Short mmCIF file of C-alpha atoms in Angstrom, two decimals:
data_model
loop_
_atom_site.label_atom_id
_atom_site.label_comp_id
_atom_site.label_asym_id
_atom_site.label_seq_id
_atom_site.Cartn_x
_atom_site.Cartn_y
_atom_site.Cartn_z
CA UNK A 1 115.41 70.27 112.58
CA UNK A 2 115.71 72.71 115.19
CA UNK A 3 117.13 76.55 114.02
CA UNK A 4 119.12 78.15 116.34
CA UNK A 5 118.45 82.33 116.63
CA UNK A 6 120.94 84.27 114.96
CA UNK A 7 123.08 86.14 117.12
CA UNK A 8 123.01 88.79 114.13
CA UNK A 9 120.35 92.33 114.24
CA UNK A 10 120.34 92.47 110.41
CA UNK A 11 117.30 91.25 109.54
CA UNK A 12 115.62 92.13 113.08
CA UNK A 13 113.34 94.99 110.76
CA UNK A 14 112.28 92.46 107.92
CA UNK A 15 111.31 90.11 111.00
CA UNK A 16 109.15 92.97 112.44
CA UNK A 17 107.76 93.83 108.96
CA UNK A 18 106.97 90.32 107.99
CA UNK A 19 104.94 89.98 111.24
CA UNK A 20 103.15 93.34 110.80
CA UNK A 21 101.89 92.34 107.40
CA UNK A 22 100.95 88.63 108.29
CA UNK A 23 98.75 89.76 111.30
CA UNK A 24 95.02 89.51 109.66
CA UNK A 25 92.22 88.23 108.44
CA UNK A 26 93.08 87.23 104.71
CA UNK A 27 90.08 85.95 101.93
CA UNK A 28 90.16 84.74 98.57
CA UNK A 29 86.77 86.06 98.12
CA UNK A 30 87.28 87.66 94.36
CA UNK A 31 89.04 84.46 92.95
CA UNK A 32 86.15 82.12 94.60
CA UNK A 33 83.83 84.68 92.89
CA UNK A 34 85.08 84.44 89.91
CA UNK A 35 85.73 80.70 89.96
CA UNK A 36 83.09 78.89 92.34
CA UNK A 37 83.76 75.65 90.38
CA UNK A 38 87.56 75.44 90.92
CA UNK A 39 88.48 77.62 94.72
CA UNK A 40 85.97 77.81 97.81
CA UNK A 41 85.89 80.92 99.26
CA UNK A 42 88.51 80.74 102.95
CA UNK A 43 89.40 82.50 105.15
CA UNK A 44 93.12 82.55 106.52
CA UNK A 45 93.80 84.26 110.03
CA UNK A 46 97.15 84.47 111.61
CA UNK A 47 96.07 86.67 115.25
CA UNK A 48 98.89 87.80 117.49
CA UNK A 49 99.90 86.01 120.47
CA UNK A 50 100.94 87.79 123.65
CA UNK A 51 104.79 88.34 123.23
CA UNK A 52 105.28 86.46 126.61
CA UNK A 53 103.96 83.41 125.07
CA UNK A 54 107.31 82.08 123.33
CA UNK A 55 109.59 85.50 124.66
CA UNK A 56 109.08 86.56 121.21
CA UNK A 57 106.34 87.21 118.51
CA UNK A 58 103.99 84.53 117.87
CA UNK A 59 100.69 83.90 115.83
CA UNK A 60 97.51 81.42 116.49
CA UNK A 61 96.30 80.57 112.74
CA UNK A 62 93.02 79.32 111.47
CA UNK A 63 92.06 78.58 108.00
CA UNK A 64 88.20 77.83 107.37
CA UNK A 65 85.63 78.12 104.72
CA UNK A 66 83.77 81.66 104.54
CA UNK A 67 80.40 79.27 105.84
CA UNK A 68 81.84 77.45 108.60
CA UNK A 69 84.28 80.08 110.46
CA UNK A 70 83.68 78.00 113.81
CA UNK A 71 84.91 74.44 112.44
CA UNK A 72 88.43 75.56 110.75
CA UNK A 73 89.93 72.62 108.79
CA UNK A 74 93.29 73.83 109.71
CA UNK A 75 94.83 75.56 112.83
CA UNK A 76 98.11 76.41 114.46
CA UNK A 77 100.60 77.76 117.00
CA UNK A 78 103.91 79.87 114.89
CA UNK A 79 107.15 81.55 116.29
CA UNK A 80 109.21 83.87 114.47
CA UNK A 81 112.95 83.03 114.66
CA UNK A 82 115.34 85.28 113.18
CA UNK A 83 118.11 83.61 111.38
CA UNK A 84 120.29 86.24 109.76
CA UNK A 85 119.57 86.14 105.98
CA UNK A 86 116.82 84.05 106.42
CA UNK A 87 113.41 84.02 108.88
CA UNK A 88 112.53 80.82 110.12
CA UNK A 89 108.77 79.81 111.28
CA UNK A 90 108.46 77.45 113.55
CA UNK A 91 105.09 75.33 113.14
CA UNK A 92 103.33 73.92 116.25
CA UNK A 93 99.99 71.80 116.51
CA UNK A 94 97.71 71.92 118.78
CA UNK A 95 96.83 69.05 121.07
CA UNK A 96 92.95 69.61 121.52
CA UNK A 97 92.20 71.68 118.26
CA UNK A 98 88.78 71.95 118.62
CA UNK A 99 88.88 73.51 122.33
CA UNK A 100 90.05 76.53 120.66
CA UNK A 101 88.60 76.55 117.13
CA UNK A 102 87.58 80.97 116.83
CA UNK A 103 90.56 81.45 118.45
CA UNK A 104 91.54 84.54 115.45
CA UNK A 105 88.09 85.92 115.88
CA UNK A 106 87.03 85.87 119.74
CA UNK A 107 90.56 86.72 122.27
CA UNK A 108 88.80 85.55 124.97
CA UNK A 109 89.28 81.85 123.40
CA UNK A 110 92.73 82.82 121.94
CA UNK A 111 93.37 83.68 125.77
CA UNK A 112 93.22 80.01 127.13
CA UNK A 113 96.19 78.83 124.54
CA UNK A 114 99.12 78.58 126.54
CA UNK A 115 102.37 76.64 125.51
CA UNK A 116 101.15 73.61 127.67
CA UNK A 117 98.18 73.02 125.13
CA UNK A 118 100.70 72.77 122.17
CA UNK A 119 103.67 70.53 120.55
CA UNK A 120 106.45 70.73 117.97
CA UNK A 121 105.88 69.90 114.60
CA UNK A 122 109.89 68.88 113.10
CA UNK A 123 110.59 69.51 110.20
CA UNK A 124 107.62 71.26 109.48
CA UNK A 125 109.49 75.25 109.63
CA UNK A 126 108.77 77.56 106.69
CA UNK A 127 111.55 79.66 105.71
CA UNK A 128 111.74 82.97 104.54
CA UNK A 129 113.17 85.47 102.55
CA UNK A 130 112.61 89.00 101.22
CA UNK A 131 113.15 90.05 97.79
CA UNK A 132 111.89 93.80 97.37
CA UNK A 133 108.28 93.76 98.61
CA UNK A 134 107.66 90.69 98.47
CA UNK A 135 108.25 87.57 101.30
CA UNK A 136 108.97 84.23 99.68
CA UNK A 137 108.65 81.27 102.15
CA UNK A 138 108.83 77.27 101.39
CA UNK A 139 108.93 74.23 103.79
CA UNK A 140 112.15 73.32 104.82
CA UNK A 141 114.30 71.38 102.49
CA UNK A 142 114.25 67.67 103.18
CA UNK A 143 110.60 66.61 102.19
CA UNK A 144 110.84 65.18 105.93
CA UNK A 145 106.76 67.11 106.95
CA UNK A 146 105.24 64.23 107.01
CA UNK A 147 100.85 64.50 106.88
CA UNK A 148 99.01 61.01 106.70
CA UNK A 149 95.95 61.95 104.47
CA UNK A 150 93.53 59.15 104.27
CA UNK A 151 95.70 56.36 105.06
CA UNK A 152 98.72 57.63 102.26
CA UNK A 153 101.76 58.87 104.26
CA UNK A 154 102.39 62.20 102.32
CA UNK A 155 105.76 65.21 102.37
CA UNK A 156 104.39 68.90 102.14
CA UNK A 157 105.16 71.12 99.31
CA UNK A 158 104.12 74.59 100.47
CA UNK A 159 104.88 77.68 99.13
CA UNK A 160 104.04 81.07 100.49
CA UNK A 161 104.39 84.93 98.80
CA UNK A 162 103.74 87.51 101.53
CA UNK A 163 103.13 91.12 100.86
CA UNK A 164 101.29 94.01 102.67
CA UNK A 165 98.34 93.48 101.73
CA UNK A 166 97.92 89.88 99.75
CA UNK A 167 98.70 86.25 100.39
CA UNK A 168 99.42 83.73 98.33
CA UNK A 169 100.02 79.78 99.27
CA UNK A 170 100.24 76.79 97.61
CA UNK A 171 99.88 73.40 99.68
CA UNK A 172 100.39 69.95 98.17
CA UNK A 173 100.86 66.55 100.15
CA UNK A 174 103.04 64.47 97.77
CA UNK A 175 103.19 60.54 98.34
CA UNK A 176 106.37 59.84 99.64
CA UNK A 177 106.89 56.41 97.71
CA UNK A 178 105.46 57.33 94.16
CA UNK A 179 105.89 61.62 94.59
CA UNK A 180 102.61 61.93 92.90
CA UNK A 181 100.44 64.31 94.14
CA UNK A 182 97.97 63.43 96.60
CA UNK A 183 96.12 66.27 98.20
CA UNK A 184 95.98 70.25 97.77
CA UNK A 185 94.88 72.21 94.60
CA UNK A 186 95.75 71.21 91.52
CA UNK A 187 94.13 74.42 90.16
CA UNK A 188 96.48 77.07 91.18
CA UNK A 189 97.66 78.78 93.97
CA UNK A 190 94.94 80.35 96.12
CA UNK A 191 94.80 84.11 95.99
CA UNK A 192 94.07 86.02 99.63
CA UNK A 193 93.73 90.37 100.10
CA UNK A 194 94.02 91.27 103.49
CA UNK A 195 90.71 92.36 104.77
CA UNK A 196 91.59 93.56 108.34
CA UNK A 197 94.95 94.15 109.77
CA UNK A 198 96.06 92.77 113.72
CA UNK A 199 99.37 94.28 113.34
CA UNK A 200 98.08 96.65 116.21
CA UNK A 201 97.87 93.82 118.45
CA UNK A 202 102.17 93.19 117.99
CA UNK A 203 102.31 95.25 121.36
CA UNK A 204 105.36 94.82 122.49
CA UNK A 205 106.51 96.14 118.71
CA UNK A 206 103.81 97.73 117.59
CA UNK A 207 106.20 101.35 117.27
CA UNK A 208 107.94 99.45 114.69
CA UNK A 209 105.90 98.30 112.47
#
């Protein structure tokens, strides 16, 4: 599914703001703490790319656990696409992950990601919306994100609350024949607080953020 960019301003600020507070480094440090048994302590970092990398703002994402920041489990390439009442995320993979696994933490390796090194993943967009302080996002409609996990073709469930200064995702892969879970927590959503801020690094916005 491919969103076209609204040819509406209106939600041009809540675009800006929703970048501003997703730029950091994010841990669920005090709910691993308090339950080691049911959530490993992670890391989630979403670092700015340069705003000439997709002619508008970008992010390189890693998730890893707190002991292994140099082999992240998950990474990816995101654009920002504003679509009137909505904000659209494009998701993009990376075609040699592992080239630029530290990416969030060293620029020098975030500098080597150009466009070339990635591809689309369709259907795959998160979409989302403000209510009050709060950013609510959720994988497009369609169940069409399609994750092989261990052989078992799988549709994500994700859903995403976004504030200043917290994070808070759910991820579940969901068999596409039987729609019984598969993969993700079964415990609860995991709980982030924003530990250090790369809203700064938004250049080419940064005075309105």
């Amino acid at each position: 599914m491919t969103i076209a960019p609204s040819e509406s301003s209106t939600n041009a600020s809540d675009l800006l703001t929703l970048a501003c507070w997703m730029a950091g480094d994010f841990s669920n440090y005090k709910q691993s703490f308090a339950n080691p048994q049911l959530y490993a302590h992670i890391h989630i970092f979403f670092r700015p790319l340069p705003i000439e990398f997709f002619s508008a703002i970008g992010f390189y994402s890693e998730q890893a656990y707190d002991h292994d920041l140099w082999t992240p489990y998950r990474q990816g390439v995101h654009r920002l696409v504003d679509c009137g009442d909505r904000i659209y995320i494009e998701n993009y993979r990376l075609k040699d992950q592992m080239l630029y696994a530290g990416a969030a933490r060293e620029l020098d390796i975030l500098k080597t990601i150009t466009p070339e090194c990635i591809e689309r993943r369709y259907n795959c967009s998160m979409v989302f919306q403000r209510e009050g302080e709060i950013f609510r996002g959720s994988v497009e409609p369609g169940n069409q994100c399609l994750i092989n996990r261990n052989g078992c073709q799988t549709y994500l469930v994700s859903e995403v609350e976004i504030t200043e200064h917290t994070w808070i995702s759910l991820d579940k892969g969901i068999d596409i024949e039987t729609h019984k879970q598969i993969w993700g927590s079964t415990a609860g959503p995991l709980q982030f607080e924003k530990r250090e801020s790369f809203a700064d690094e938004l250049l080419a916005v940064k005075a309105l953020c």
